[in-house]
């Protein structure tokens, strides 16, 4: 028994260090969440931590901030726009990347490795560099301000990473599977849908989550190609507009920020397993 | 097989066309523009590059980016490694990992709001609503303008937000490798009387070296392009400018395409060596496959 106590005592610095870091990582978000439920007067006059002096006094909390940002401040509309942007901008690049990665992993052709290295090398191109040239062409084609334009743009920006991850994953599938299928006379397309896709559900899921979060959380691409009009603006754009003109109205800003975070947080918690696996596929093999 | 010999292009071409349009063409176009004048019509030689290295704001941006590179990379990889090793020893590992990883799911705009609120600063005469100044005042200090005090406090305040976002990523990558190290190896060293510190530096660290290098290169590429955190929180004011934000300003505020493009090319040139290192690693891996 006393041995247990000694052990617990010698390990206490470990626990203290870990818990301290977890607190630092958590408290900023807790502050955001708590403030979003407080009335405007309280948010401006006292720190959010003062609610813990009377934690069970429920009258100090209100849903009014949420009602206001969703109806009057356009966050409801922005939520729908975000969905409308994000879903196609997740599905299209996954399809195109998976086909390309399949060829890079399992078809032999001249220049295959060079092409693949060029594709991965495109990861270095800073996004900001592409905005002006693309925007000029978009203006000429009438694609700026349209959802189609932003779907295609997100596809382009997402492809190098998605192809890289898929290529790594597909390359790790057992060779025998392919050889026996081809000997049986299966076409390449059939092998893709009957063998590669079903075996790659974890990779597809993890890339889907990555792309989903990236598009959902994107501000810059939407800002440039969609413009700031409220009928197409996604949530990130709306929140950053609110930061601009609500300034110090923290009760509304915190609520708006939390509305924009709700869906990605839900996706993250539901699919955390795949998310982690996806990162690993890209960095540590085996 | 002959029937199939060209069908592979059907699989690759859609991706190549899109990449050529959205990444290759703009990159080439930018290099051309970087040699042109403000509107992109006349030729300006290397004057935009001279600007990129001699202008005072640009020099401060280059300096700040260096500070970001050093502190952000060391912070994310170091803390990620520490968490990967330490969390392996406690029962609440899963919860702690989720907490540290969580900021990855939040947008930069969301993080910006979260941290602007933490750093919020009000005169000493009224109650503080920002967490950090709340603590400072409770301890008897004067409130600090975290995002205004240059050059150290505000830059470190911004870099810390970056570290807060990306540490979870490093932790997950490093933790997977750490769990792959046979525990018997570490145990036998401990039985031979090695201290935890020695076990870490003599066994764990050398075994994890290649993964640490991967995490560090990924963080380097991220930090060189760092934009959103600065854009949302200070927009480069008070001496917190970074290269990518400066490029954005030259382009969309000052409409100087020549200068903006030259800055973009400088950024590209800075990232390329890191990428070459990454590709070398890929080739080594392919050789094993």
Coordinates of C-alpha atoms in Angstrom, one line a residue:
Chain A
X1 CA 0.0 0.0 0.0
X2 CA 2.7 2.5 1.0
X3 CA 4.6 1.5 -2.1
X4 CA 1.6 2.7 -4.1
X5 CA 1.6 6.0 -2.4
X6 CA 5.3 6.5 -3.0
X7 CA 4.7 5.7 -6.7
X8 CA 1.8 8.1 -6.9
X9 CA 3.9 10.8 -5.3
X10 CA 6.9 10.4 -7.6
X11 CA 4.6 10.4 -10.6
X12 CA 2.7 13.5 -9.5
X13 CA 5.0 16.0 -11.4
X14 CA 4.1 14.0 -14.5
X15 CA 0.4 14.4 -13.9
X16 CA 0.7 18.0 -13.0
X17 CA 2.6 18.8 -16.2
X18 CA 0.1 17.0 -18.4
X19 CA -2.9 18.5 -16.7
X20 CA -1.4 21.9 -16.9
X21 CA -0.9 21.6 -20.6
X22 CA -4.4 20.2 -21.1
X23 CA -5.8 23.2 -19.2
X24 CA -3.8 25.7 -21.4
X25 CA -5.1 23.9 -24.5
X26 CA -8.7 23.8 -23.3
X27 CA -9.3 27.0 -21.3
X28 CA -9.4 29.4 -24.3
X29 CA -12.2 27.3 -25.9
X30 CA -14.0 27.0 -22.6
X31 CA -13.9 30.8 -22.3
X32 CA -15.4 31.1 -25.8
X33 CA -18.2 28.7 -25.0
X34 CA -19.1 30.2 -21.6
X35 CA -19.1 33.7 -23.0
X36 CA -21.4 32.8 -25.9
X37 CA -24.1 32.0 -23.3
X38 CA -23.7 35.1 -21.2
X39 CA -25.7 38.3 -21.6
X40 CA -24.0 41.3 -23.3
X41 CA -23.8 43.3 -20.1
X42 CA -22.0 40.6 -18.2
X43 CA -19.6 39.8 -21.0
X44 CA -18.4 43.4 -21.1
X45 CA -18.2 44.0 -17.4
X46 CA -16.8 40.8 -15.9
X47 CA -14.5 38.0 -17.0
X48 CA -16.1 34.8 -18.1
X49 CA -14.5 32.9 -15.2
X50 CA -16.7 34.8 -12.7
X51 CA -19.7 32.4 -13.7
X52 CA -17.9 29.7 -11.6
X53 CA -18.5 31.7 -8.4
X54 CA -22.2 30.8 -8.8
X55 CA -22.1 27.9 -11.2
X56 CA -25.7 26.8 -10.5
X57 CA -27.4 30.2 -11.0
X58 CA -28.8 29.4 -14.4
X59 CA -30.3 32.8 -14.9
X60 CA -26.9 34.1 -15.7
X61 CA -27.0 32.2 -19.0
X62 CA -29.0 33.0 -22.1
X63 CA -29.5 31.8 -25.6
X64 CA -30.2 35.3 -26.9
X65 CA -26.7 35.6 -28.5
X66 CA -27.3 32.5 -30.6
X67 CA -30.7 33.6 -31.7
X68 CA -29.3 36.9 -32.8
X69 CA -26.3 35.6 -34.7
X70 CA -28.3 32.9 -36.5
X71 CA -31.2 35.2 -37.5
X72 CA -30.0 38.8 -37.6
X73 CA -26.3 38.4 -38.3
X74 CA -26.7 35.9 -41.1
X75 CA -25.1 32.9 -39.6
X76 CA -28.0 30.7 -40.5
X77 CA -27.7 31.5 -44.2
X78 CA -23.9 31.2 -44.0
X79 CA -24.3 27.7 -42.5
X80 CA -26.3 26.5 -45.6
X81 CA -23.8 28.2 -47.9
X82 CA -20.9 26.4 -46.1
X83 CA -22.6 23.1 -46.6
X84 CA -23.3 23.9 -50.3
X85 CA -19.6 24.7 -50.8
X86 CA -18.1 22.0 -48.8
X87 CA -19.9 18.8 -49.9
X88 CA -19.1 19.0 -53.6
X89 CA -15.6 20.4 -52.9
X90 CA -14.9 17.2 -50.8
X91 CA -16.4 14.7 -53.2
X92 CA -14.9 15.9 -56.5
X93 CA -11.2 15.9 -55.5
X94 CA -11.5 12.6 -53.8
X95 CA -12.8 10.9 -57.0
X96 CA -10.2 12.6 -59.2
X97 CA -7.3 12.0 -56.8
X98 CA -8.2 8.3 -56.2
X99 CA -8.2 7.6 -60.0
X100 CA -4.9 9.3 -60.4
X101 CA -3.3 7.7 -57.4
X102 CA -4.5 4.3 -58.7
X103 CA -2.7 4.8 -61.9
X104 CA 0.4 6.1 -60.1
X105 CA 0.5 3.1 -57.8
X106 CA -0.5 0.2 -60.1
X107 CA 0.0 1.0 -63.7
X108 CA 3.3 1.0 -65.5
X109 CA 3.9 3.9 -67.9
X110 CA 6.7 6.1 -69.0
X111 CA 7.4 9.1 -66.7
X112 CA 5.2 7.8 -64.0
X113 CA 7.6 8.6 -61.1
X114 CA 8.6 11.9 -62.4
X115 CA 5.0 13.0 -62.9
X116 CA 4.2 11.8 -59.4
X117 CA 7.1 13.7 -57.9
X118 CA 6.0 16.9 -59.8
X119 CA 2.5 16.4 -58.4
X120 CA 3.7 16.1 -54.8
X121 CA 6.2 18.9 -55.4
X122 CA 3.3 21.2 -56.2
X123 CA 2.6 21.2 -52.4
X124 CA 5.2 24.0 -52.2
X125 CA 3.2 26.4 -54.3
X126 CA 1.8 28.9 -51.8
X127 CA -1.9 29.3 -52.3
X128 CA -1.7 33.1 -52.3
X129 CA 0.5 32.9 -55.4
X130 CA -2.3 31.4 -57.5
X131 CA -5.1 33.8 -56.6
X132 CA -4.5 36.7 -59.1
X133 CA -3.9 34.6 -62.3
X134 CA -6.9 32.3 -61.5
X135 CA -9.1 35.2 -60.6
X136 CA -8.4 36.9 -63.9
X137 CA -9.4 33.9 -65.9
X138 CA -12.4 33.4 -63.6
X139 CA -13.5 36.9 -64.3
X140 CA -13.3 36.3 -68.0
X141 CA -15.2 33.1 -67.8
X142 CA -17.8 34.4 -65.4
X143 CA -16.8 31.9 -62.8
X144 CA -16.0 34.3 -60.0
X145 CA -18.8 34.5 -57.4
X146 CA -20.1 31.1 -58.5
X147 CA -20.2 27.9 -56.5
X148 CA -18.8 25.9 -59.5
X149 CA -15.7 28.1 -59.5
X150 CA -14.9 27.5 -55.8
X151 CA -15.6 23.8 -56.1
X152 CA -13.0 23.5 -58.9
X153 CA -10.5 25.7 -57.0
X154 CA -10.7 23.6 -53.9
X155 CA -10.3 20.5 -56.0
X156 CA -7.1 22.0 -57.5
X157 CA -5.6 22.9 -54.1
X158 CA -6.6 19.7 -52.4
X159 CA -5.3 17.3 -55.1
X160 CA -1.5 17.1 -54.4
X161 CA -2.1 16.1 -50.8
X162 CA -4.9 13.7 -51.6
X163 CA -3.0 12.0 -54.4
X164 CA 0.1 11.7 -52.2
X165 CA -1.9 10.0 -49.4
X166 CA -3.9 7.8 -51.7
X167 CA -0.7 6.8 -53.6
X168 CA 0.9 5.8 -50.3
X169 CA -2.1 3.8 -49.2
X170 CA -2.8 2.1 -52.5
X171 CA 0.8 1.2 -52.9
X172 CA 0.6 -0.7 -49.7
X173 CA -2.1 -3.1 -50.9
X174 CA -0.9 -6.6 -51.6
X175 CA 0.4 -7.2 -55.1
X176 CA -1.2 -10.6 -55.4
X177 CA -4.7 -9.2 -55.4
X178 CA -4.1 -7.2 -58.5
X179 CA -2.2 -9.9 -60.4
X180 CA -4.9 -12.5 -59.9
X181 CA -7.7 -10.1 -60.8
X182 CA -5.9 -9.1 -64.0
X183 CA -5.2 -12.7 -64.9
X184 CA -9.0 -13.4 -64.5
X185 CA -9.5 -10.7 -67.1
X186 CA -10.9 -8.0 -64.9
X187 CA -10.7 -4.5 -66.4
X188 CA -8.8 -1.8 -64.6
X189 CA -12.0 0.1 -63.8
X190 CA -13.5 -3.1 -62.4
X191 CA -10.5 -3.7 -60.2
X192 CA -10.7 -0.2 -58.9
X193 CA -14.3 -0.4 -57.9
X194 CA -14.3 -4.1 -56.7
X195 CA -10.9 -4.3 -55.0
X196 CA -9.2 -0.9 -54.5
X197 CA -12.1 1.2 -53.3
X198 CA -13.6 -1.3 -50.8
X199 CA -10.1 -2.0 -49.3
X200 CA -9.4 1.7 -49.0
X201 CA -12.3 2.9 -47.0
X202 CA -10.1 4.1 -44.1
X203 CA -7.9 6.2 -46.5
X204 CA -11.0 7.6 -48.3
X205 CA -12.6 8.5 -45.0
X206 CA -9.5 10.2 -43.6
X207 CA -9.0 12.2 -46.8
X208 CA -12.6 13.1 -46.8
X209 CA -12.3 14.4 -43.3
X210 CA -9.2 16.4 -44.1
X211 CA -10.7 18.0 -47.2
X212 CA -14.0 18.6 -45.4
X213 CA -12.3 20.4 -42.5
X214 CA -10.0 22.3 -44.9
X215 CA -12.8 23.6 -47.1
X216 CA -15.1 24.3 -44.2
X217 CA -12.5 26.2 -42.3
X218 CA -11.1 28.1 -45.4
X219 CA -11.4 31.8 -45.5
X220 CA -9.0 33.0 -48.1
X221 CA -10.2 31.0 -51.2
X222 CA -13.8 32.0 -50.4
X223 CA -12.9 35.6 -49.9
X224 CA -11.2 35.9 -53.2
X225 CA -13.3 33.8 -55.6
X226 CA -16.8 34.2 -54.0
X227 CA -16.6 37.8 -52.9
X228 CA -18.2 39.0 -49.7
X229 CA -21.9 39.1 -50.7
X230 CA -24.1 37.6 -48.0
X231 CA -26.0 35.3 -50.3
X232 CA -23.0 33.2 -51.1
X233 CA -20.7 33.8 -48.1
X234 CA -19.7 30.8 -46.0
X235 CA -19.4 30.9 -42.2
X236 CA -15.7 31.7 -42.0
X237 CA -16.3 34.8 -44.1
X238 CA -19.3 35.8 -42.1
X239 CA -17.5 35.4 -38.8
X240 CA -14.5 37.5 -40.1
X241 CA -16.9 40.2 -41.3
X242 CA -18.5 40.2 -37.8
X243 CA -15.0 40.5 -36.3
X244 CA -14.7 43.6 -38.4
X245 CA -17.9 45.4 -37.6
X246 CA -18.9 44.0 -34.2
X247 CA -15.3 44.7 -32.9
X248 CA -15.7 44.4 -29.1
X249 CA -19.2 42.7 -29.1
X250 CA -17.7 39.6 -27.6
X251 CA -21.1 38.1 -26.7
X252 CA -22.0 37.9 -30.4
X253 CA -18.5 37.1 -31.7
X254 CA -18.2 34.1 -29.4
X255 CA -21.6 32.8 -30.3
X256 CA -20.9 33.2 -34.0
X257 CA -17.5 31.5 -33.7
X258 CA -19.0 28.6 -31.9
X259 CA -21.8 28.1 -34.5
X260 CA -19.0 27.9 -37.1
X261 CA -17.1 25.4 -35.1
X262 CA -20.0 23.1 -34.2
X263 CA -20.1 20.9 -37.3
X264 CA -16.3 20.4 -37.7
X265 CA -16.1 19.5 -34.0
X266 CA -18.9 17.0 -34.4
X267 CA -17.2 15.5 -37.4
X268 CA -13.9 15.4 -35.6
X269 CA -15.3 13.6 -32.6
X270 CA -17.3 11.1 -34.6
X271 CA -14.5 10.2 -37.0
X272 CA -11.4 10.9 -34.9
X273 CA -10.1 7.4 -35.5
X274 CA -9.9 7.9 -39.3
X275 CA -8.5 11.3 -39.0
X276 CA -5.5 10.1 -37.0
X277 CA -5.0 7.2 -39.3
X278 CA -5.0 9.5 -42.3
X279 CA -2.2 11.6 -40.9
X280 CA -0.2 8.5 -40.3
X281 CA -0.6 7.2 -43.8
X282 CA 1.0 10.4 -45.0
X283 CA 4.0 10.4 -42.7
X284 CA 5.0 7.2 -41.2
X285 CA 4.8 4.1 -43.3
X286 CA 3.9 0.7 -41.8
Chain B
X1 CA -2.1 -5.9 -72.4
X2 CA -1.8 -3.9 -75.6
X3 CA -5.4 -2.8 -75.4
X4 CA -4.7 -1.3 -72.0
X5 CA -1.5 0.4 -72.8
X6 CA -3.0 3.9 -73.1
X7 CA -6.0 3.7 -70.8
X8 CA -3.8 4.8 -67.8
X9 CA -4.0 8.4 -69.2
X10 CA -7.7 8.4 -68.6
X11 CA -7.0 8.0 -64.9
X12 CA -4.3 10.6 -64.7
X13 CA -5.3 13.3 -67.1
X14 CA -8.2 14.8 -65.2
X15 CA -5.9 15.4 -62.2
X16 CA -3.1 16.7 -64.4
X17 CA -5.4 19.2 -66.2
X18 CA -6.7 20.6 -63.0
X19 CA -3.3 20.8 -61.4
X20 CA -1.8 22.5 -64.5
X21 CA -4.6 25.1 -64.4
X22 CA -4.7 25.8 -60.7
X23 CA -1.1 25.4 -59.6
X24 CA 1.4 25.1 -62.5
X25 CA 0.1 27.9 -64.7
X26 CA -0.2 30.4 -61.8
X27 CA 3.3 29.6 -60.5
X28 CA 4.8 30.2 -63.9
X29 CA 2.7 33.3 -64.4
X30 CA 3.9 34.6 -61.1
X31 CA 7.5 34.2 -61.9
X32 CA 6.9 36.3 -65.1
X33 CA 4.9 38.9 -63.2
X34 CA 7.7 39.2 -60.6
X35 CA 10.0 40.7 -63.3
X36 CA 7.3 43.2 -64.4
X37 CA 6.2 46.5 -63.1
X38 CA 3.3 47.4 -60.8
X39 CA 0.5 46.6 -63.3
X40 CA 2.3 43.7 -64.9
X41 CA 2.6 45.4 -68.3
X42 CA 6.2 46.8 -68.4
X43 CA 9.5 45.1 -67.6
X44 CA 11.1 46.0 -64.3
X45 CA 14.1 43.6 -64.1
X46 CA 15.0 42.6 -60.6
X47 CA 13.8 45.8 -58.9
X48 CA 10.9 43.9 -57.2
X49 CA 13.4 41.5 -55.7
X50 CA 15.5 44.4 -54.5
X51 CA 12.4 45.7 -52.9
X52 CA 11.7 42.3 -51.3
X53 CA 15.0 42.3 -49.5
X54 CA 15.6 46.0 -48.8
X55 CA 12.2 47.5 -47.9
X56 CA 11.9 48.0 -44.1
X57 CA 8.6 46.3 -43.7
X58 CA 9.8 43.4 -45.8
X59 CA 12.9 43.1 -43.7
X60 CA 10.8 43.0 -40.6
X61 CA 8.6 40.4 -42.2
X62 CA 11.6 38.3 -43.1
X63 CA 12.9 38.6 -39.6
X64 CA 9.6 37.7 -38.1
X65 CA 9.3 34.7 -40.4
X66 CA 12.7 33.5 -39.1
X67 CA 11.5 33.9 -35.6
X68 CA 8.4 31.9 -36.5
X69 CA 10.5 29.2 -38.2
X70 CA 12.7 28.7 -35.1
X71 CA 10.1 29.0 -32.3
X72 CA 7.1 27.5 -34.0
X73 CA 9.0 24.4 -35.3
X74 CA 10.8 23.8 -32.1
X75 CA 7.6 24.4 -30.1
X76 CA 5.3 22.1 -32.1
X77 CA 7.7 19.3 -32.5
X78 CA 9.2 19.5 -29.0
X79 CA 5.9 19.7 -27.2
X80 CA 4.4 17.1 -29.5
X81 CA 7.3 14.8 -28.8
X82 CA 7.0 15.4 -25.0
X83 CA 3.3 14.7 -25.1
X84 CA 3.7 11.6 -27.2
X85 CA 6.2 10.2 -24.7
X86 CA 4.5 11.4 -21.5
X87 CA 0.9 10.5 -22.4
X88 CA 1.9 6.9 -23.0
X89 CA 2.3 6.6 -19.2
X90 CA -1.0 7.8 -18.0
X91 CA -4.5 6.2 -18.1
X92 CA -6.3 9.3 -19.4
X93 CA -4.2 9.3 -22.6
X94 CA -7.1 9.3 -25.0
X95 CA -8.9 12.3 -23.4
X96 CA -5.7 14.3 -23.1
X97 CA -4.8 13.6 -26.8
X98 CA -8.3 14.6 -27.9
X99 CA -7.9 17.9 -26.0
X100 CA -4.5 18.7 -27.5
X101 CA -5.6 17.7 -31.0
X102 CA -8.9 19.6 -30.9
X103 CA -7.6 23.0 -32.3
X104 CA -6.8 21.2 -35.6
X105 CA -10.6 21.0 -36.2
X106 CA -11.2 24.7 -35.6
X107 CA -10.8 27.2 -38.4
X108 CA -8.1 29.9 -38.2
X109 CA -10.9 32.4 -38.0
X110 CA -12.3 30.5 -35.0
X111 CA -8.9 30.3 -33.4
X112 CA -8.4 34.0 -34.1
X113 CA -11.6 34.9 -32.2
X114 CA -10.7 32.5 -29.4
X115 CA -7.3 34.0 -28.8
X116 CA -8.2 37.6 -29.4
X117 CA -10.5 37.1 -26.5
X118 CA -7.8 35.5 -24.4
X119 CA -5.4 38.3 -25.2
X120 CA -8.0 41.1 -24.9
X121 CA -6.7 44.1 -23.1
X122 CA -8.6 46.9 -21.2
X123 CA -7.3 49.8 -19.1
X124 CA -6.4 48.9 -15.6
X125 CA -9.3 50.9 -14.2
X126 CA -12.0 48.5 -15.4
X127 CA -12.3 44.7 -14.9
X128 CA -10.4 42.6 -17.4
X129 CA -12.3 40.2 -19.6
X130 CA -9.4 38.6 -21.3
X131 CA -8.2 35.4 -19.5
X132 CA -4.5 36.3 -19.6
X133 CA -4.9 39.8 -18.3
X134 CA -7.4 38.5 -15.7
X135 CA -4.6 36.3 -14.4
X136 CA -2.0 39.1 -14.5
X137 CA -4.2 41.5 -12.6
X138 CA -5.2 38.9 -10.1
X139 CA -1.5 38.4 -9.4
X140 CA -1.2 42.1 -8.7
X141 CA 0.3 43.1 -12.1
X142 CA -0.6 45.7 -14.7
X143 CA -2.6 44.6 -17.7
X144 CA -0.5 44.0 -20.8
X145 CA -1.4 44.7 -24.4
X146 CA -0.4 41.2 -25.6
X147 CA -0.9 41.9 -29.3
X148 CA 0.5 45.5 -29.2
X149 CA 3.7 45.3 -27.2
X150 CA 6.5 44.9 -29.8
X151 CA 8.6 43.2 -30.9
X152 CA 8.7 40.3 -28.5
X153 CA 5.5 40.0 -26.6
X154 CA 3.1 40.3 -29.6
X155 CA 5.1 38.1 -31.9
X156 CA 5.4 35.4 -29.3
X157 CA 1.7 35.8 -28.6
X158 CA 0.9 35.0 -32.2
X159 CA 3.4 32.2 -32.5
X160 CA 1.9 30.6 -29.4
X161 CA -1.5 30.5 -31.2
X162 CA 0.3 28.7 -34.1
X163 CA 1.8 26.2 -31.6
X164 CA -1.6 25.7 -30.0
X165 CA -3.1 24.8 -33.4
X166 CA -0.4 22.5 -34.7
X167 CA 1.1 20.6 -31.6
X168 CA -1.7 18.0 -31.8
X169 CA -0.7 17.1 -35.3
X170 CA 2.9 16.5 -34.3
X171 CA 1.8 14.6 -31.2
X172 CA -0.3 12.2 -33.2
X173 CA 2.5 11.5 -35.8
X174 CA 5.2 11.1 -33.1
X175 CA 3.0 9.0 -30.8
X176 CA 2.4 6.4 -33.4
X177 CA 6.2 5.9 -33.8
X178 CA 6.8 5.9 -30.1
X179 CA 4.2 3.2 -29.6
X180 CA 6.1 1.1 -32.2
X181 CA 9.3 1.0 -30.2
X182 CA 9.4 -2.4 -28.4
X183 CA 8.8 -1.7 -24.7
X184 CA 11.2 -4.5 -23.7
X185 CA 14.0 -2.4 -25.1
X186 CA 13.2 0.5 -22.8
X187 CA 12.6 -1.8 -19.8
X188 CA 15.9 -3.6 -20.1
X189 CA 17.7 -0.2 -20.1
X190 CA 15.8 0.8 -17.0
X191 CA 16.7 -2.5 -15.3
X192 CA 20.4 -1.8 -16.1
X193 CA 20.0 1.4 -14.1
X194 CA 19.5 4.0 -16.8
X195 CA 17.5 7.1 -15.7
X196 CA 14.4 8.1 -17.6
X197 CA 16.4 11.0 -19.1
X198 CA 19.1 8.6 -20.4
X199 CA 16.5 6.2 -21.8
X200 CA 15.0 9.0 -23.7
X201 CA 18.1 10.5 -25.2
X202 CA 20.1 7.3 -25.8
X203 CA 17.3 5.0 -27.0
X204 CA 13.9 6.7 -27.7
X205 CA 15.2 9.8 -29.5
X206 CA 17.6 8.0 -31.9
X207 CA 14.9 5.5 -32.8
X208 CA 12.4 8.3 -33.6
X209 CA 14.8 10.5 -35.4
X210 CA 13.4 10.0 -38.9
X211 CA 9.8 10.6 -37.8
X212 CA 10.9 13.7 -36.0
X213 CA 12.5 14.9 -39.2
X214 CA 9.2 14.3 -41.1
X215 CA 7.2 16.2 -38.5
X216 CA 9.8 19.0 -38.5
X217 CA 9.7 19.4 -42.3
X218 CA 5.9 19.4 -42.4
X219 CA 5.9 22.1 -39.7
X220 CA 8.6 24.1 -41.7
X221 CA 6.5 24.1 -44.8
X222 CA 3.5 25.2 -42.8
X223 CA 5.3 27.9 -41.0
X224 CA 6.9 29.4 -44.0
X225 CA 3.5 29.9 -45.6
X226 CA 1.9 31.1 -42.3
X227 CA -0.8 33.6 -43.1
X228 CA -4.2 33.2 -41.5
X229 CA -3.2 33.6 -37.8
X230 CA -1.5 36.9 -38.5
X231 CA -4.2 38.1 -40.9
X232 CA -7.0 37.5 -38.5
X233 CA -5.3 38.7 -35.3
X234 CA -3.1 41.7 -36.1
X235 CA -3.0 41.9 -39.9
X236 CA 0.7 42.5 -39.5
X237 CA 0.4 45.7 -37.5
X238 CA 2.6 46.6 -34.6
X239 CA 5.6 44.9 -36.2
X240 CA 4.1 41.4 -36.6
X241 CA 4.2 41.3 -40.4
X242 CA 5.1 37.9 -42.1
X243 CA 6.0 37.2 -45.7
X244 CA 2.7 35.6 -46.8
X245 CA 0.6 38.4 -45.2
X246 CA 2.8 41.0 -46.9
X247 CA 2.3 39.3 -50.2
X248 CA -1.5 39.4 -49.7
X249 CA -1.3 43.1 -48.9
X250 CA 0.8 44.0 -51.9
X251 CA -1.6 42.1 -54.1
X252 CA -5.0 43.1 -52.8
X253 CA -4.5 46.4 -50.9
X254 CA -1.7 48.1 -52.9
X255 CA -2.5 46.3 -56.2
X256 CA 1.2 46.0 -56.9
X257 CA 1.4 42.7 -58.8
X258 CA 5.1 42.9 -59.5
X259 CA 6.1 43.2 -55.9
X260 CA 3.5 40.7 -54.7
X261 CA 4.8 38.2 -57.2
X262 CA 8.4 38.7 -56.3
X263 CA 7.5 38.1 -52.6
X264 CA 5.7 34.9 -53.7
X265 CA 8.7 33.7 -55.6
X266 CA 11.0 34.3 -52.6
X267 CA 8.6 32.3 -50.5
X268 CA 8.6 29.5 -53.1
X269 CA 12.4 29.4 -53.2
X270 CA 12.5 29.2 -49.4
X271 CA 10.2 26.1 -49.3
X272 CA 11.8 24.2 -52.2
X273 CA 14.9 22.9 -50.2
X274 CA 12.6 21.6 -47.5
X275 CA 10.5 19.8 -50.2
X276 CA 13.5 18.3 -51.8
X277 CA 14.5 16.8 -48.5
X278 CA 10.9 15.3 -48.2
X279 CA 11.1 13.8 -51.7
X280 CA 14.4 12.2 -51.0
X281 CA 12.8 10.5 -48.1
X282 CA 10.0 9.3 -50.4
X283 CA 12.5 7.8 -52.9
X284 CA 14.3 6.0 -50.1
X285 CA 10.9 4.5 -49.0
X286 CA 10.1 3.5 -52.5
X287 CA 13.4 1.7 -52.8
X288 CA 12.3 -0.5 -49.9
X289 CA 8.9 -1.3 -51.3

